[in-house]
Each structure stands twice: as structure tokens, then as C-alpha cells.
Short mmCIF file of C-alpha atoms in Angstrom, two decimals:
data_model
loop_
_atom_site.label_atom_id
_atom_site.label_comp_id
_atom_site.label_asym_id
_atom_site.label_seq_id
_atom_site.Cartn_x
_atom_site.Cartn_y
_atom_site.Cartn_z
CA MET A 1 71.51 127.72 112.70
CA PRO A 2 74.27 125.73 114.51
CA SER A 3 74.88 122.23 113.15
CA THR A 4 77.11 119.26 113.92
CA LEU A 5 79.80 120.95 111.86
CA THR A 6 79.56 124.30 113.67
CA LEU A 7 82.66 124.95 115.76
CA ALA A 8 83.57 128.08 117.68
CA PRO A 9 86.45 130.16 116.27
CA VAL A 10 89.72 130.01 118.16
CA VAL A 11 91.88 132.95 119.21
CA PRO A 12 95.66 132.46 118.93
CA SER A 13 97.23 132.52 122.38
CA ALA A 14 100.50 134.20 123.32
CA ALA A 15 101.67 130.88 124.80
CA ALA A 16 101.06 129.06 121.50
CA GLU A 17 102.94 131.68 119.51
CA GLN A 18 105.80 131.58 122.03
CA VAL A 19 106.24 127.82 121.73
CA ARG A 20 105.90 128.10 117.93
CA ALA A 21 108.88 130.50 117.91
CA GLU A 22 110.87 128.13 120.13
CA VAL A 23 110.21 125.17 117.80
CA ARG A 24 111.21 127.19 114.73
CA GLU A 25 114.48 128.16 116.41
CA PHE A 26 115.14 124.53 117.38
CA LEU A 27 114.39 123.26 113.85
CA ALA A 28 116.60 125.88 112.22
CA ALA A 29 119.49 124.80 114.46
CA GLU A 30 118.91 121.10 113.74
CA LEU A 31 118.78 121.73 109.97
CA ALA A 32 121.93 123.83 110.14
CA ALA A 33 123.66 121.04 112.07
CA GLY A 34 122.57 118.51 109.47
CA THR A 35 120.82 116.21 111.94
CA PHE A 36 117.90 115.86 109.49
CA THR A 37 116.88 116.91 106.00
CA THR A 38 113.39 117.94 104.90
CA HIS A 39 111.20 115.25 103.32
CA VAL A 40 107.56 114.76 102.37
CA ASP A 41 105.24 112.65 104.58
CA THR A 42 107.69 112.31 107.47
CA TRP A 43 105.04 111.78 110.14
CA LEU A 44 104.80 108.19 108.87
CA SER A 45 108.13 107.57 107.14
CA GLY A 46 110.62 109.65 109.17
CA VAL A 47 111.61 107.38 112.06
CA ASP A 48 114.42 108.86 114.20
CA PRO A 49 114.30 107.86 117.90
CA ALA A 50 117.13 110.29 118.76
CA PHE A 51 115.10 113.18 117.33
CA SER A 52 112.00 112.03 119.26
CA ARG A 53 114.01 111.98 122.51
CA LYS A 54 115.14 115.56 121.82
CA LEU A 55 111.50 116.64 121.55
CA GLY A 56 110.74 114.79 124.79
CA GLU A 57 113.60 116.57 126.58
CA ARG A 58 112.13 119.93 125.51
CA GLY A 59 108.66 119.07 126.78
CA TRP A 60 107.08 118.86 123.33
CA LEU A 61 105.61 115.37 123.74
CA GLY A 62 102.68 114.60 126.03
CA MET A 63 102.16 118.35 126.14
CA THR A 64 98.52 118.32 127.30
CA TRP A 65 98.83 115.43 129.78
CA PRO A 66 98.91 115.70 133.59
CA ARG A 67 102.36 116.26 135.09
CA ARG A 68 102.06 113.14 137.27
CA TYR A 69 102.23 111.07 134.06
CA GLY A 70 105.19 112.96 132.58
CA GLY A 71 103.04 115.52 130.77
CA HIS A 72 103.23 119.30 130.82
CA GLU A 73 99.58 120.43 131.22
CA ARG A 74 99.68 122.77 128.25
CA THR A 75 96.78 123.46 125.88
CA ALA A 76 95.78 121.68 122.69
CA MET A 77 96.49 124.91 120.83
CA GLU A 78 100.08 124.94 122.09
CA ARG A 79 100.48 121.32 121.03
CA TYR A 80 98.97 122.22 117.65
CA ALA A 81 101.63 124.91 117.13
CA VAL A 82 104.41 122.39 117.84
CA THR A 83 103.07 119.69 115.53
CA GLU A 84 102.35 122.16 112.74
CA GLU A 85 105.93 123.49 112.78
CA LEU A 86 107.42 119.98 112.83
CA LEU A 87 105.29 118.91 109.85
CA ALA A 88 106.00 122.08 107.86
CA ALA A 89 109.73 121.47 108.31
CA GLY A 90 109.42 117.85 107.16
CA ALA A 91 111.10 116.73 110.41
CA PRO A 92 111.53 113.01 111.31
CA VAL A 93 108.68 112.59 113.82
CA ALA A 94 107.26 109.17 112.87
CA ALA A 95 108.76 107.19 115.78
CA HIS A 96 106.62 108.87 118.46
CA TRP A 97 103.76 110.27 116.34
CA ILE A 98 101.02 107.69 117.00
CA ALA A 99 101.89 107.33 120.70
CA ASP A 100 101.81 111.09 121.31
CA ARG A 101 98.79 111.83 119.11
CA GLN A 102 96.31 109.15 120.10
CA SER A 103 97.66 106.20 122.13
CA GLY A 104 98.56 108.40 125.10
CA PRO A 105 95.19 110.21 125.11
CA ASN A 106 93.51 106.81 124.79
CA LEU A 107 95.38 105.56 127.87
CA LEU A 108 94.43 108.70 129.79
CA ARG A 109 90.77 108.18 128.93
CA TYR A 110 90.45 104.40 129.35
CA GLY A 111 93.67 103.02 130.90
CA THR A 112 94.14 101.70 134.42
CA GLU A 113 96.30 103.62 136.86
CA ALA A 114 99.03 100.99 136.50
CA GLN A 115 98.95 101.26 132.69
CA ARG A 116 99.17 105.05 132.80
CA ALA A 117 101.98 105.13 135.37
CA GLU A 118 104.04 102.55 133.46
CA ILE A 119 103.66 103.80 129.89
CA LEU A 120 102.78 107.51 129.69
CA PRO A 121 106.05 108.92 131.13
CA ARG A 122 108.01 106.84 128.58
CA ILE A 123 105.91 108.24 125.72
CA ALA A 124 106.41 111.81 126.98
CA ALA A 125 110.16 111.19 127.08
CA GLY A 126 110.16 110.08 123.44
CA GLU A 127 111.20 106.55 124.39
CA CYS A 128 108.05 104.45 123.84
CA TYR A 129 106.28 104.08 120.50
CA PHE A 130 102.86 102.72 119.51
CA VAL A 131 101.06 101.44 116.42
CA ILE A 132 97.35 101.23 115.61
CA GLY A 133 95.97 97.67 115.40
CA MET A 134 92.63 98.17 113.66
CA SER A 135 92.52 97.24 109.93
CA GLU A 136 92.64 93.58 108.86
CA PRO A 137 93.48 91.79 105.60
CA ASP A 138 89.88 90.82 104.74
CA SER A 139 87.97 93.67 106.38
CA GLY A 140 88.93 96.72 104.36
CA SER A 141 87.75 99.82 106.21
CA ASP A 142 84.83 98.00 107.85
CA LEU A 143 86.16 97.61 111.39
CA ALA A 144 82.95 95.93 112.56
CA SER A 145 83.91 92.89 110.47
CA ILE A 146 87.31 92.26 112.09
CA ARG A 147 88.14 88.64 112.86
CA THR A 148 91.18 88.86 115.15
CA ARG A 149 89.99 87.07 118.26
CA ALA A 150 91.04 87.10 121.93
CA THR A 151 89.86 84.47 124.40
CA ARG A 152 90.60 84.05 128.10
CA ASN A 153 92.80 81.10 129.16
CA GLY A 154 92.79 79.35 132.53
CA ASP A 155 95.12 81.97 134.05
CA GLY A 156 92.85 84.86 133.06
CA ASP A 157 95.20 86.02 130.31
CA TRP A 158 94.15 86.73 126.72
CA VAL A 159 95.16 84.44 123.83
CA VAL A 160 95.17 86.41 120.57
CA ASN A 161 94.99 85.00 117.03
CA GLY A 162 94.59 86.90 113.77
CA ALA A 163 96.33 89.59 111.73
CA LYS A 164 96.39 93.37 111.31
CA VAL A 165 97.56 95.34 108.26
CA TRP A 166 98.75 98.88 107.50
CA THR A 167 100.32 99.00 110.97
CA SER A 168 102.80 101.81 110.40
CA ASN A 169 106.25 101.25 111.95
CA ALA A 170 105.33 98.11 113.90
CA HIS A 171 108.92 96.95 113.31
CA THR A 172 110.25 99.89 115.36
CA SER A 173 107.49 100.24 117.97
CA HIS A 174 106.84 98.80 121.42
CA TYR A 175 103.05 98.42 121.71
CA ALA A 176 99.95 98.03 119.56
CA ILE A 177 96.51 99.05 120.83
CA THR A 178 94.77 96.16 119.14
CA LEU A 179 91.05 95.91 118.39
CA VAL A 180 89.94 92.30 118.90
CA ARG A 181 86.72 90.35 119.02
CA THR A 182 86.15 89.03 122.56
CA SER A 183 82.62 87.73 121.98
CA PRO A 184 81.13 85.90 118.97
CA ALA A 185 79.94 88.14 116.13
CA ASP A 186 76.23 89.05 116.24
CA PRO A 187 74.88 90.10 112.81
CA ALA A 188 72.12 92.09 114.51
CA HIS A 189 74.65 94.05 116.65
CA ARG A 190 77.82 94.23 114.54
CA HIS A 191 79.59 96.68 116.83
CA ALA A 192 79.12 94.59 119.99
CA GLY A 193 81.68 92.17 121.40
CA LEU A 194 84.80 94.18 120.48
CA SER A 195 87.56 95.13 122.94
CA GLN A 196 90.98 96.79 122.90
CA LEU A 197 94.17 95.19 124.22
CA LEU A 198 97.56 96.75 124.94
CA VAL A 199 99.82 94.29 123.16
CA ASP A 200 103.60 94.29 123.74
CA LEU A 201 105.01 93.74 120.24
CA SER A 202 107.96 91.75 121.64
CA LEU A 203 105.70 88.93 122.89
CA PRO A 204 106.28 85.40 121.51
CA GLY A 205 103.98 84.49 118.61
CA ILE A 206 104.02 87.93 116.93
CA THR A 207 105.41 88.19 113.39
CA VAL A 208 105.87 91.55 111.65
CA ASN A 209 105.96 91.37 107.84
CA PRO A 210 106.88 94.49 105.81
CA ILE A 211 104.51 95.99 103.21
CA ARG A 212 106.71 98.20 101.04
CA ILE A 213 105.39 101.31 99.31
CA LEU A 214 106.20 102.39 95.73
CA ASP A 215 109.60 103.92 96.54
CA GLY A 216 110.68 100.74 98.37
CA GLY A 217 110.29 102.41 101.75
CA HIS A 218 109.13 100.39 104.73
CA HIS A 219 106.70 101.80 107.23
CA PHE A 220 103.52 99.76 106.58
CA ASN A 221 103.40 96.23 108.01
CA GLU A 222 101.28 93.16 108.45
CA VAL A 223 101.31 91.99 112.09
CA VAL A 224 100.36 88.33 112.63
CA PHE A 225 99.26 87.00 116.05
CA ASP A 226 99.68 83.25 116.57
CA ASP A 227 98.49 82.16 120.04
CA VAL A 228 99.96 85.32 121.57
CA VAL A 229 99.41 85.36 125.35
CA VAL A 230 98.63 88.90 126.54
CA PRO A 231 98.48 89.45 130.34
CA GLY A 232 94.91 89.82 131.58
CA ASP A 233 95.59 93.26 133.03
CA MET A 234 96.42 94.64 129.56
CA LEU A 235 92.76 95.06 128.61
CA LEU A 236 92.23 98.74 127.74
CA GLY A 237 88.93 100.09 129.06
CA GLU A 238 85.90 97.85 129.36
CA GLU A 239 85.52 94.43 127.76
CA GLY A 240 83.02 94.75 124.90
CA ASN A 241 83.35 98.56 124.72
CA GLY A 242 85.95 98.52 121.94
CA TRP A 243 83.76 100.08 119.25
CA HIS A 244 82.92 103.13 121.36
CA GLN A 245 86.58 103.53 122.38
CA VAL A 246 87.82 103.26 118.78
CA THR A 247 85.29 105.84 117.61
CA ALA A 248 86.48 108.31 120.23
CA GLU A 249 90.13 107.59 119.42
CA LEU A 250 89.64 108.36 115.75
CA ALA A 251 88.70 111.97 116.57
CA PHE A 252 92.33 112.47 117.60
CA GLU A 253 93.62 110.62 114.55
CA ARG A 254 91.66 112.39 111.84
CA SER A 255 91.66 116.06 112.74
CA GLY A 256 95.31 117.06 113.09
CA PRO A 257 97.46 119.08 110.68
CA GLU A 258 99.15 115.91 109.41
CA ARG A 259 95.95 115.31 107.41
CA PHE A 260 96.75 118.18 105.05
CA LEU A 261 100.46 118.92 105.59
CA SER A 262 102.00 115.63 104.34
CA THR A 263 102.88 117.37 101.07
CA TYR A 264 103.66 120.80 102.56
CA PRO A 265 107.42 120.52 101.78
CA LEU A 266 106.39 120.24 98.11
CA ILE A 267 104.24 123.38 98.40
CA ALA A 268 107.14 125.23 100.05
CA GLU A 269 109.56 124.27 97.26
CA PHE A 270 106.98 125.25 94.65
CA ALA A 271 106.44 128.62 96.36
CA ARG A 272 110.18 129.33 96.27
CA ARG A 273 110.21 128.52 92.53
CA VAL A 274 107.20 130.76 91.86
CA ALA A 275 108.74 133.63 93.83
CA ASP A 276 111.78 133.47 91.58
CA SER A 277 109.81 133.22 88.30
CA GLY A 278 106.90 135.62 88.90
CA ASP A 279 104.97 133.62 86.29
CA PRO A 280 101.23 134.64 86.44
CA ALA A 281 99.92 131.08 85.87
CA GLN A 282 102.21 129.69 88.56
CA LEU A 283 101.20 132.46 90.94
CA ALA A 284 97.54 131.62 90.31
CA THR A 285 98.24 127.97 91.14
CA LEU A 286 100.02 128.95 94.34
CA GLY A 287 97.10 131.18 95.31
CA ARG A 288 94.59 128.38 94.71
CA VAL A 289 96.61 125.87 96.75
CA SER A 290 97.19 128.39 99.55
CA ALA A 291 93.49 129.24 99.84
CA ARG A 292 92.53 125.58 100.27
CA LEU A 293 95.34 125.05 102.77
CA LEU A 294 94.28 128.00 104.91
CA ALA A 295 90.63 126.90 104.93
CA LEU A 296 91.62 123.40 106.09
CA ARG A 297 93.86 124.89 108.76
CA GLN A 298 91.00 126.96 110.17
CA LEU A 299 88.75 123.89 110.50
CA SER A 300 91.54 121.84 112.06
CA LEU A 301 92.37 124.64 114.53
CA ARG A 302 88.73 124.87 115.58
CA ILE A 303 88.74 121.14 116.31
CA ALA A 304 91.85 121.60 118.48
CA GLY A 305 89.94 124.32 120.34
CA ALA A 306 86.96 121.96 120.78
CA LEU A 307 89.27 119.28 122.21
CA ASP A 308 90.57 121.88 124.68
CA ARG A 309 86.96 122.41 125.81
CA GLY A 310 86.52 118.65 126.34
CA GLU A 311 84.26 118.17 123.33
CA LEU A 312 84.42 115.18 120.96
CA PRO A 313 84.16 116.65 117.42
CA ASP A 314 84.24 113.33 115.57
CA ILE A 315 82.12 114.52 112.61
CA PRO A 316 84.24 117.60 111.76
CA ALA A 317 87.34 115.43 112.31
CA ALA A 318 86.14 112.99 109.61
CA LEU A 319 85.61 115.97 107.28
CA VAL A 320 89.16 117.24 107.86
CA LYS A 321 90.58 113.84 107.02
CA ASP A 322 88.47 113.45 103.86
CA VAL A 323 89.04 116.94 102.46
CA GLY A 324 92.60 117.21 103.76
CA THR A 325 93.96 114.02 102.22
CA THR A 326 92.20 114.79 98.93
CA PHE A 327 93.98 118.16 99.00
CA GLU A 328 97.37 116.49 99.59
CA ALA A 329 96.99 114.49 96.38
CA ASP A 330 95.61 117.48 94.44
CA VAL A 331 98.75 119.47 95.32
CA ILE A 332 100.79 117.04 93.24
CA ASP A 333 98.62 117.55 90.14
CA GLU A 334 98.61 121.33 90.61
CA VAL A 335 102.41 121.51 90.76
CA ARG A 336 102.88 119.13 87.82
CA ARG A 337 100.61 121.27 85.62
CA ALA A 338 102.30 124.51 86.67
CA VAL A 339 106.00 123.66 86.27
CA ASP A 340 108.00 121.48 83.91
CA VAL A 341 110.25 119.61 86.32
CA PRO A 342 111.21 115.90 86.13
CA ALA A 343 110.12 114.04 89.26
CA SER A 344 112.98 111.90 90.56
CA LEU A 345 114.28 110.89 93.98
CA ASP A 346 117.80 111.42 92.60
CA SER A 347 117.08 114.84 91.07
CA PRO A 348 119.55 117.65 91.92
CA ASP A 349 116.49 119.94 91.94
CA PRO A 350 114.79 119.95 95.39
CA LEU A 351 111.42 120.56 93.71
CA GLY A 352 111.92 117.45 91.54
CA ARG A 353 112.81 115.36 94.61
CA ALA A 354 109.84 116.62 96.63
CA LEU A 355 107.50 115.96 93.71
CA ALA A 356 108.78 112.38 93.37
CA GLU A 357 108.40 111.71 97.09
CA ALA A 358 104.86 113.11 97.10
CA GLN A 359 103.85 111.00 94.09
CA LEU A 360 105.27 107.76 95.47
CA HIS A 361 103.59 108.23 98.87
CA ALA A 362 100.26 109.40 97.40
CA PRO A 363 98.37 106.05 97.42
CA GLY A 364 98.48 106.07 101.24
CA TYR A 365 97.10 109.58 101.83
CA THR A 366 93.42 108.65 101.58
CA LEU A 367 93.89 105.07 102.77
CA ARG A 368 95.29 105.54 106.28
CA GLY A 369 92.85 106.54 109.02
CA GLY A 370 89.80 105.35 107.07
CA THR A 371 89.01 105.62 103.38
CA ASN A 372 87.13 108.61 102.00
CA GLU A 373 84.03 106.49 101.41
CA ILE A 374 83.90 105.52 105.10
CA LEU A 375 84.51 109.13 106.18
CA ARG A 376 81.75 110.50 103.95
CA GLY A 377 79.38 107.94 105.41
CA ILE A 378 80.27 109.16 108.93
CA VAL A 379 79.67 112.79 107.94
CA ALA A 380 76.38 111.90 106.23
CA ARG A 381 75.13 110.08 109.33
CA GLY A 382 76.22 112.97 111.52
CA LEU A 383 74.18 115.37 109.37
CA GLY A 384 71.17 113.05 109.41
CA LEU A 385 71.39 112.33 105.69
CA ARG A 386 71.48 108.52 105.98
#
């Protein structure tokens, strides 16, 4: 019997395989030229605007968007092939990732014509970057409890006060789609009174404070808003409809291949080691990891197919994020048990370097995009279990 988690299988298209081959050829040339080196978790930590502009020039950003907004009117499956190849190569895609993955689709769905015409062509060109302004210092993963507030002034503009955390790459981005409270909180209707604003991160009153991860890297931030005046026409969608809009947006955020490929460069290095050794225990580990990876890929592909059909598969998307990010962390333990290799960022062994990077980035895998507890609650509600 069909359920909320039932999704139709997808058939690979010739167009998707063609663009996949083109991306592989491009990446091989870039690696050979030394313009980037492979790293773990580059969709959040690999900021390289020049690389993003190259992707824009080749038509690999804004792929599914209408041509009048700088897009290329290709399918979600073709876009999936591009993103999968970029992630597998550990390419530096963090600058444009959020804008291309979810901010652009959010503007297409809820933006005004002026907002779309001004911003979308710049995203598709790889020249305009976005961050997600949802989580707050005292709210955890409970977005309904946010306290960042926006009120209208006498000119009809919005005055924003509050703070957001875990805003990846806010120090290198241009806009934040920021969830704010525009009406007083109502305990009986916790999701009411929320709205989204398009906030230019260069506006006076905005302070970006770094939150460094274990390896000293900087992509997380705290963004503080102190009487920031946002033009009145930068409301995204309808005032008070923020909760519904955020829920729809998260379907794009949680279902993509980045939710289980952050540690793929580690798997690839491990596979090369196993191929050389032929060790039965290591081969068994590689088989176990590969089976889980392929199962996750099938679910993620089916969600891409559902998005192509105009569906909103938010429940399966939450499942991909929960199971996928758990898998990313499990890969580290599997490799550590299978091979005796010191994990170090300075190791001459590429497997040792990849293992160190994966370990140091691991605390963020299940945190970003909603914790596993929140995701399991969403799945349980979708299945009618709570």
C-alpha cells in the first residue's frame, strides 16, 4: 500500500548522463591544472568564487530555472548529476551552494517579480551568494521559538533586531533569507506571526562573528542584527506565512546528495587502499559502506524525480537528511576500524588527511539542516505516529 514515503522510481535520462560526462571532464581538467584539490565537506567549507563563476559560465547553476531569470530550464535529474559529480570530486562549491540549492527556488516560489529579476540572474552566474537565517542562539532546532523581531517603521521599512547562528559563510555572502517574528508570539499558535525577509548582509547594524570548528576553519557564524533597516519591499512571500515557506524550503535543503556525500572523498581514498590490499575484512567494510551509500542515493534520486513532477516530498527529505548524515559519521568509524592509519591534516598519506578532515567536521553533519531528533519527529508525524 502506498505511503507518505512511497516515491516512484526514476529512470536515468540521456541528458543527465551527458551532462555528468561533461562535468567529469571539466573536473579532471581543473584537477590537472591544480585549480583545486579534493577535500572532505567542501559544500560548506570550500569557498572559491572564481570556481563558482566557472560553473555559472557553463550553465551549471540555476539549471532548472526559467531562462528569463538566467536559468537553463533543465531537469532536476540533470542538476542532480552535476551536484553529485562536484561533491564526489570534493570540489570547492560552498560559495554558491545555498543560493543555487534553495534560496533561488525560494525566490521563484515566493519572490516578487522585481526580486527575481534583480537577484536570480546573479545567482545563476555564480556571482551572488546566500545564507540561511533560521537558527538562533536560544532556540536550538525549535524554529517556532525564534525571537529575532522585525517591526515596521514610519517609512514602511522593517527594523530588525536579534541574532542568528550557524549561518554558514555569512562573511562571504551577499544576502540572508531571514526568518523573523513580525507579530507577537501566541502560545496557542506557535507557528503564526513569522515572516521571511531578504536581508542584504552589507546593511548598517549587521555584525558577523565567526564560530570556528575543531580544525580552526571558519564557515559557521553568528549574525547579529542591531536596528537594521530593511527596505519594505524585501519581504519574501506573505507577511505571517514564514512557517509554511520555511517548511517548503527545507525539502530542497534536506534531500540532496550533500546529505550523504560529505565524506565521500574519504570513502574513495579507502576504496583505493582496499583495492591495493585485497584484505577480506577491508573488502567487507567497503561492501557494507557501499550498500548503504547506494540505498541512500536511490531515495535521494527519487526525491529529485518528485521535485521534477512538482511534488513536495518533505517527509522523505527529512528521512534522507537523518539517515544520510548518520551514515557520514559512521563512515569514519568504519574506516578507522578497518585500517591502521594515523589521522592528521599534515599526513603525507591522503587517506590519513581525509580521515582527519572527516573527523574534525563530523560534529556538524547531524546539526546543520535540523537535528536528527527534529527530523525523526517530522517523519513520525508524517506517518501518523504522533
